[in-house]
N, CA, C and O atoms as a Tinker XYZ file with bonds, in Angstrom:
   300  protein
     1  N      0.856000   -1.120000    0.058000    73     2
     2  CA     0.138000   -0.332000   -0.114000    64     1     3
     3  C      1.024000    1.382000    0.022000    63     2     4     5
     4  O      1.847000    1.625000    0.905000    81     3
     5  N      0.653000    2.257000   -0.927000    73     3     6
     6  CA     1.509000    3.479000   -0.957000    64     5     7
     7  C      1.371000    4.369000    0.394000    63     6     8     9
     8  O      0.299000    4.465000    0.991000    81     7
     9  N      2.370000    4.907000    0.746000    73     7    10
    10  CA     2.424000    5.764000    1.811000    64     9    11
    11  C      1.745000    7.180000    1.520000    63    10    12    13
    12  O      2.010000    7.811000    0.496000    81    11
    13  N      0.858000    7.632000    2.482000    73    11    14
    14  CA     0.470000    8.906000    2.488000    64    13    15
    15  C      1.404000   10.051000    2.235000    63    14    16    17
    16  O      2.540000    9.939000    2.698000    81    15
    17  N      1.116000   11.060000    1.614000    73    15    18
    18  CA     2.147000   12.051000    1.351000    64    17    19
    19  C      2.548000   12.850000    2.597000    63    18    20    21
    20  O      3.609000   13.459000    2.729000    81    19
    21  N      1.540000   12.763000    3.507000    73    19    22
    22  CA     2.240000   13.293000    4.779000    64    21    23
    23  C      2.935000   12.521000    5.893000    63    22    24    25
    24  O      3.119000   12.882000    7.056000    81    23
    25  N      3.310000   11.291000    5.246000    73    23    26
    26  CA     4.087000   10.475000    5.897000    64    25    27
    27  C      5.606000   10.763000    5.797000    63    26    28    29
    28  O      6.451000   10.208000    6.499000    81    27
    29  N      5.854000   11.675000    4.865000    73    27    30
    30  CA     7.263000   11.977000    4.768000    64    29    31
    31  C      7.550000   13.337000    5.526000    63    30    32    33
    32  O      6.862000   14.354000    5.442000    81    31
    33  N      8.515000   13.191000    6.164000    73    31    34
    34  CA     8.680000   14.310000    7.236000    64    33    35
    35  C     10.256000   14.465000    6.977000    63    34    36    37
    36  O     10.965000   13.473000    6.809000    81    35
    37  N     10.784000   15.845000    6.954000    73    35    38
    38  CA    12.030000   16.125000    6.889000    64    37    39
    39  C     12.353000   17.208000    7.734000    63    38    40    41
    40  O     11.661000   18.225000    7.799000    81    39
    41  N     13.658000   16.971000    8.554000    73    39    42
    42  CA    13.795000   17.939000    9.332000    64    41    43
    43  C     15.315000   18.159000    9.343000    63    42    44    45
    44  O     16.142000   17.249000    9.274000    81    43
    45  N     15.584000   19.446000    9.434000    73    43    46
    46  CA    17.092000   19.878000    9.121000    64    45    47
    47  C     17.460000   19.858000   10.629000    63    46    48    49
    48  O     16.762000   20.446000   11.455000    81    47
    49  N     18.564000   19.173000   10.960000    73    47    50
    50  CA    18.925000   19.114000   12.497000    64    49    51
    51  C     19.629000   20.338000   12.784000    63    50    52    53
    52  O     20.122000   21.069000   11.925000    81    51
    53  N     19.655000   20.530000   14.043000    73    51    54
    54  CA    20.623000   21.673000   14.553000    64    53    55
    55  C     21.280000   20.852000   15.469000    63    54    56    57
    56  O     20.981000   19.665000   15.599000    81    55
    57  N     22.263000   21.472000   16.192000    73    55    58
    58  CA    23.218000   20.790000   16.969000    64    57    59
    59  C     22.324000   19.990000   17.922000    63    58    60    61
    60  O     21.539000   20.704000   18.546000    81    59
    61  N     22.257000   18.704000   18.180000    73    59    62
    62  CA    21.301000   17.826000   18.941000    64    61    63
    63  C     22.252000   16.623000   19.263000    63    62    64    65
    64  O     22.736000   15.911000   18.382000    81    63
    65  N     22.484000   16.454000   20.653000    73    63    66
    66  CA    23.595000   15.508000   20.998000    64    65    67
    67  C     23.010000   14.105000   20.911000    63    66    68    69
    68  O     23.643000   13.117000   21.282000    81    67
    69  N     21.627000   14.047000   20.346000    73    67    70
    70  CA    21.290000   12.444000   20.083000    64    69    71
    71  C     21.994000   12.001000   18.779000    63    70    72    73
    72  O     22.313000   10.818000   18.658000    81    71
    73  N     22.189000   12.683000   18.032000    73    71    74
    74  CA    22.609000   12.165000   16.585000    64    73    75
    75  C     24.218000   12.508000   16.327000    63    74    76    77
    76  O     24.848000   13.428000   16.848000    81    75
    77  N     24.594000   11.753000   15.605000    73    75    78
    78  CA    26.100000   11.681000   15.197000    64    77    79
    79  C     26.651000   13.201000   15.150000    63    78    80    81
    80  O     25.809000   14.041000   14.832000    81    79
    81  N     27.827000   13.614000   15.399000    73    79    82
    82  CA    28.080000   14.957000   14.862000    64    81    83
    83  C     28.162000   15.188000   13.670000    63    82    84    85
    84  O     27.816000   16.344000   13.425000    81    83
    85  N     28.576000   14.406000   12.470000    73    83    86
    86  CA    28.630000   14.821000   11.256000    64    85    87
    87  C     27.030000   14.740000   10.546000    63    86    88    89
    88  O     26.860000   14.602000    9.335000    81    87
    89  N     26.048000   14.841000   11.429000    73    87    90
    90  CA    24.621000   14.804000   10.983000    64    89    91
    91  C     24.253000   16.023000   10.449000    63    90    92    93
    92  O     24.488000   17.041000   11.101000    81    91
    93  N     23.549000   16.109000    9.038000    73    91    94
    94  CA    23.316000   17.453000    8.305000    64    93    95
    95  C     21.650000   17.331000    8.370000    63    94    96    97
    96  O     20.983000   18.277000    8.789000    81    95
    97  N     21.048000   16.106000    7.926000    73    95    98
    98  CA    19.634000   16.106000    7.766000    64    97    99
    99  C     19.265000   14.682000    8.308000    63    98   100   101
   100  O     19.931000   13.665000    8.110000    81    99
   101  N     18.026000   14.774000    9.070000    73    99   102
   102  CA    17.293000   13.546000    9.628000    64   101   103
   103  C     16.094000   13.557000    8.778000    63   102   104   105
   104  O     15.455000   14.609000    8.788000    81   103
   105  N     15.667000   12.604000    8.050000    73   103   106
   106  CA    14.392000   12.273000    7.075000    64   105   107
   107  C     13.478000   11.493000    7.718000    63   106   108   109
   108  O     14.166000   10.854000    8.513000    81   107
   109  N     12.375000   11.170000    7.852000    73   107   110
   110  CA    11.450000   10.231000    8.473000    64   109   111
   111  C     10.675000    9.846000    7.230000    63   110   112   113
   112  O     10.170000   10.798000    6.634000    81   111
   113  N     10.494000    8.726000    6.757000    73   111   114
   114  CA     9.453000    8.276000    5.758000    64   113   115
   115  C      8.518000    7.225000    6.517000    63   114   116   117
   116  O      8.888000    6.052000    6.467000    81   115
   117  N      7.474000    7.491000    7.138000    73   115   118
   118  CA     6.553000    6.511000    7.528000    64   117   119
   119  C      7.419000    6.118000    9.019000    63   118   120   121
   120  O      7.776000    6.949000    9.854000    81   119
   121  N      7.614000    4.788000    9.082000    73   119   122
   122  CA     8.309000    4.418000   10.158000    64   121   123
   123  C     10.000000    4.375000   10.106000    63   122   124   125
   124  O     10.708000    4.005000   11.043000    81   123
   125  N     10.452000    4.819000    8.851000    73   123   126
   126  CA    11.898000    4.879000    8.577000    64   125   127
   127  C     12.538000    6.027000    8.753000    63   126   128   129
   128  O     12.032000    7.112000    8.466000    81   127
   129  N     13.698000    5.883000    9.237000    73   127   130
   130  CA    14.332000    7.195000    9.478000    64   129   131
   131  C     15.739000    7.226000    8.785000    63   130   132   133
   132  O     16.494000    6.320000    9.140000    81   131
   133  N     16.190000    8.056000    7.916000    73   131   134
   134  CA    17.332000    8.283000    7.236000    64   133   135
   135  C     18.154000    9.522000    7.585000    63   134   136   137
   136  O     17.769000   10.653000    7.288000    81   135
   137  N     19.475000    9.237000    8.321000    73   135   138
   138  CA    20.158000   10.228000    8.760000    64   137   139
   139  C     21.406000   10.399000    7.694000    63   138   140   141
   140  O     22.169000    9.466000    7.444000    81   139
   141  N     21.528000   11.815000    7.048000    73   139   142
   142  CA    22.521000   12.082000    6.251000    64   141   143
   143  C     23.658000   12.907000    6.769000    63   142   144   145
   144  O     23.444000   13.881000    7.491000    81   143
   145  N     24.862000   12.537000    6.416000    73   143   146
   146  CA    25.866000   13.090000    7.144000    64   145   147
   147  C     26.835000   14.115000    6.253000    63   146   148   149
   148  O     26.707000   14.083000    5.029000    81   147
   149  N     27.627000   14.856000    6.746000    73   147   150
   150  CA    28.357000   15.873000    5.890000    64   149   151
   151  C     29.685000   14.852000    5.314000    63   150   152   153
   152  O     30.227000   15.190000    4.262000    81   151
   153  N     30.084000   13.839000    5.908000    73   151   154
   154  CA    30.920000   12.815000    5.480000    64   153   155
   155  C     30.807000   11.472000    6.011000    63   154   156   157
   156  O     29.965000   11.402000    6.907000    81   155
   157  N     31.356000   10.453000    5.754000    73   155   158
   158  CA    31.178000    9.333000    6.138000    64   157   159
   159  C     30.954000    9.063000    7.722000    63   158   160   161
   160  O     31.653000    9.515000    8.629000    81   159
   161  N     30.072000    8.411000    7.818000    73   159   162
   162  CA    29.764000    7.917000    9.385000    64   161   163
   163  C     30.696000    6.645000    9.731000    63   162   164   165
   164  O     31.063000    5.880000    8.839000    81   163
   165  N     31.039000    6.477000   11.028000    73   163   166
   166  CA    31.672000    5.547000   11.664000    64   165   167
   167  C     30.895000    4.523000   12.091000    63   166   168   169
   168  O     29.686000    4.554000   11.860000    81   167
   169  N     31.511000    3.396000   12.822000    73   167   170
   170  CA    31.090000    2.160000   13.447000    64   169   171
   171  C     30.357000    2.803000   14.813000    63   170   172   173
   172  O     29.350000    2.343000   15.350000    81   171
   173  N     31.017000    3.827000   15.183000    73   171   174
   174  CA    30.561000    4.487000   16.439000    64   173   175
   175  C     29.281000    5.283000   16.418000    63   174   176   177
   176  O     28.548000    5.553000   17.370000    81   175
   177  N     29.153000    5.612000   15.122000    73   175   178
   178  CA    27.997000    6.715000   14.840000    64   177   179
   179  C     26.792000    5.733000   14.354000    63   178   180   181
   180  O     25.623000    6.116000   14.322000    81   179
   181  N     27.146000    4.613000   14.034000    73   179   182
   182  CA    26.273000    3.424000   13.735000    64   181   183
   183  C     25.589000    2.965000   15.018000    63   182   184   185
   184  O     24.366000    2.850000   15.100000    81   183
   185  N     26.471000    2.697000   16.059000    73   183   186
   186  CA    25.877000    2.195000   17.311000    64   185   187
   187  C     25.322000    3.226000   18.055000    63   186   188   189
   188  O     24.638000    2.869000   19.014000    81   187
   189  N     25.432000    4.280000   17.876000    73   187   190
   190  CA    24.652000    5.607000   18.559000    64   189   191
   191  C     23.531000    5.724000   18.317000    63   190   192   193
   192  O     22.625000    5.980000   19.111000    81   191
   193  N     23.444000    5.483000   16.780000    73   191   194
   194  CA    21.776000    5.532000   16.136000    64   193   195
   195  C     21.046000    4.297000   16.393000    63   194   196   197
   196  O     19.822000    4.349000   16.509000    81   195
   197  N     21.780000    2.996000   16.510000    73   195   198
   198  CA    21.198000    1.937000   16.899000    64   197   199
   199  C     20.782000    1.960000   18.419000    63   198   200   201
   200  O     19.895000    1.222000   18.846000    81   199
   201  N     21.492000    2.873000   19.231000    73   199   202
   202  CA    20.759000    2.867000   20.805000    64   201   203
   203  C     19.552000    3.701000   20.737000    63   202   204   205
   204  O     18.662000    3.424000   21.541000    81   203
   205  N     19.356000    4.711000   19.889000    73   203   206
   206  CA    18.223000    5.472000   19.604000    64   205   207
   207  C     16.947000    4.596000   19.263000    63   206   208   209
   208  O     15.794000    4.950000   19.505000    81   207
   209  N     17.348000    3.309000   18.618000    73   207   210
   210  CA    16.015000    2.798000   17.874000    64   209   211
   211  C     16.322000    1.052000   18.305000    63   210   212   213
   212  O     16.617000    0.204000   17.463000    81   211
   213  N     16.194000    0.822000   19.572000    73   211   214
   214  CA    16.489000   -0.396000   19.929000    64   213   215
   215  C     15.465000   -1.400000   19.355000    63   214   216   217
   216  O     14.260000   -1.171000   19.245000    81   215
   217  N     16.112000   -2.574000   18.992000    73   215   218
   218  CA    15.238000   -3.640000   18.240000    64   217   219
   219  C     14.894000   -3.485000   16.863000    63   218   220   221
   220  O     14.180000   -4.283000   16.254000    81   219
   221  N     15.425000   -2.412000   16.352000    73   219   222
   222  CA    15.394000   -1.952000   14.881000    64   221   223
   223  C     16.312000   -2.245000   14.001000    63   222   224   225
   224  O     17.449000   -2.246000   14.474000    81   223
   225  N     16.232000   -2.483000   12.941000    73   223   226
   226  CA    17.348000   -2.894000   11.789000    64   225   227
   227  C     17.916000   -1.561000   11.259000    63   226   228   229
   228  O     17.304000   -0.757000   10.555000    81   227
   229  N     19.102000   -1.461000   11.679000    73   227   230
   230  CA    19.971000   -0.142000   11.278000    64   229   231
   231  C     21.104000   -0.655000   10.340000    63   230   232   233
   232  O     21.660000   -1.744000   10.483000    81   231
   233  N     21.412000    0.350000    9.260000    73   231   234
   234  CA    22.363000    0.054000    8.338000    64   233   235
   235  C     23.207000    1.304000    8.142000    63   234   236   237
   236  O     22.748000    2.408000    8.434000    81   235
   237  N     24.533000    1.138000    7.612000    73   235   238
   238  CA    25.327000    2.209000    7.401000    64   237   239
   239  C     25.833000    2.042000    6.177000    63   238   240   241
   240  O     26.290000    0.952000    5.831000    81   239
   241  N     25.808000    3.159000    5.333000    73   239   242
   242  CA    26.125000    3.123000    4.148000    64   241   243
   243  C     26.921000    4.375000    3.800000    63   242   244   245
   244  O     26.319000    5.265000    3.197000    81   243
   245  N     28.329000    4.562000    4.140000    73   243   246
   246  CA    28.930000    5.902000    4.034000    64   245   247
   247  C     28.282000    6.877000    4.788000    63   246   248   249
   248  O     28.062000    6.723000    5.989000    81   247
   249  N     27.940000    7.936000    4.120000    73   247   250
   250  CA    27.293000    9.158000    4.872000    64   249   251
   251  C     25.842000    8.955000    5.121000    63   250   252   253
   252  O     25.124000    9.906000    5.432000    81   251
   253  N     25.393000    7.758000    4.994000    73   251   254
   254  CA    24.004000    7.555000    5.263000    64   253   255
   255  C     23.790000    6.428000    6.279000    63   254   256   257
   256  O     24.428000    5.377000    6.210000    81   255
   257  N     22.872000    6.678000    7.228000    73   255   258
   258  CA    22.414000    5.747000    8.206000    64   257   259
   259  C     20.954000    5.496000    8.059000    63   258   260   261
   260  O     20.144000    6.424000    8.058000    81   259
   261  N     20.604000    4.214000    7.932000    73   259   262
   262  CA    19.270000    4.052000    7.671000    64   261   263
   263  C     18.608000    3.214000    8.787000    63   262   264   265
   264  O     19.096000    2.134000    9.118000    81   263
   265  N     17.519000    3.704000    9.355000    73   263   266
   266  CA    16.723000    2.902000   10.307000    64   265   267
   267  C     15.360000    2.383000    9.577000    63   266   268   269
   268  O     14.458000    3.145000    9.229000    81   267
   269  N     15.350000    1.047000    9.409000    73   267   270
   270  CA    14.583000    0.511000    8.611000    64   269   271
   271  C     13.003000    0.331000    9.372000    63   270   272   273
   272  O     12.875000    0.242000   10.593000    81   271
   273  N     12.190000    0.309000    8.682000    73   271   274
   274  CA    10.876000    0.295000    9.196000    64   273   275
   275  C     10.515000   -0.915000    9.915000    63   274   276   277
   276  O     10.843000   -1.951000    9.337000    81   275
   277  N      9.901000   -1.048000   11.069000    73   275   278
   278  CA     9.669000   -2.325000   11.764000    64   277   279
   279  C      8.741000   -3.308000   10.808000    63   278   280   281
   280  O      8.011000   -2.865000    9.922000    81   279
   281  N      8.855000   -4.426000   11.063000    73   279   282
   282  CA     8.314000   -5.607000   10.211000    64   281   283
   283  C      6.837000   -5.473000   10.511000    63   282   284   285
   284  O      6.506000   -5.235000   11.673000    81   283
   285  N      5.981000   -5.597000    9.629000    73   283   286
   286  CA     4.577000   -5.671000    9.986000    64   285   287
   287  C      4.275000   -6.867000   10.288000    63   286   288   289
   288  O      4.751000   -7.878000    9.770000    81   287
   289  N      3.148000   -6.787000   11.481000    73   287   290
   290  CA     2.771000   -8.210000   11.725000    64   289   291
   291  C      1.601000   -8.647000   11.253000    63   290   292   293
   292  O      0.561000   -7.992000   11.325000    81   291
   293  N      1.719000   -9.977000   10.654000    73   291   294
   294  CA     0.776000  -10.431000    9.975000    64   293   295
   295  C     -0.642000  -10.801000   10.796000    63   294   296   297
   296  O     -0.478000  -11.349000   11.886000    81   295
   297  N     -1.857000  -10.578000   10.414000    73   295   298
   298  CA    -2.857000  -10.797000   11.045000    64   297   299
   299  C     -3.653000  -11.998000   10.909000    63   298   300
   300  O     -4.666000  -12.148000   11.592000    81   299
């Protein structure tokens, strides 16, 4: 099922100690979260974001950290 247009939320980040230092933009698409940096993130940055989203699948690809949507429960 397609996402509703209001499910996309993009927030320009200001200095916020929750996110890694390199963070420029945090975008939310439904239940997913994409963290974009000014340069490549490291393993410590990945661990920091994983700590913000316990139990979620979080990946690192250079200057992007993705928090994937929670799996849908079948009824």
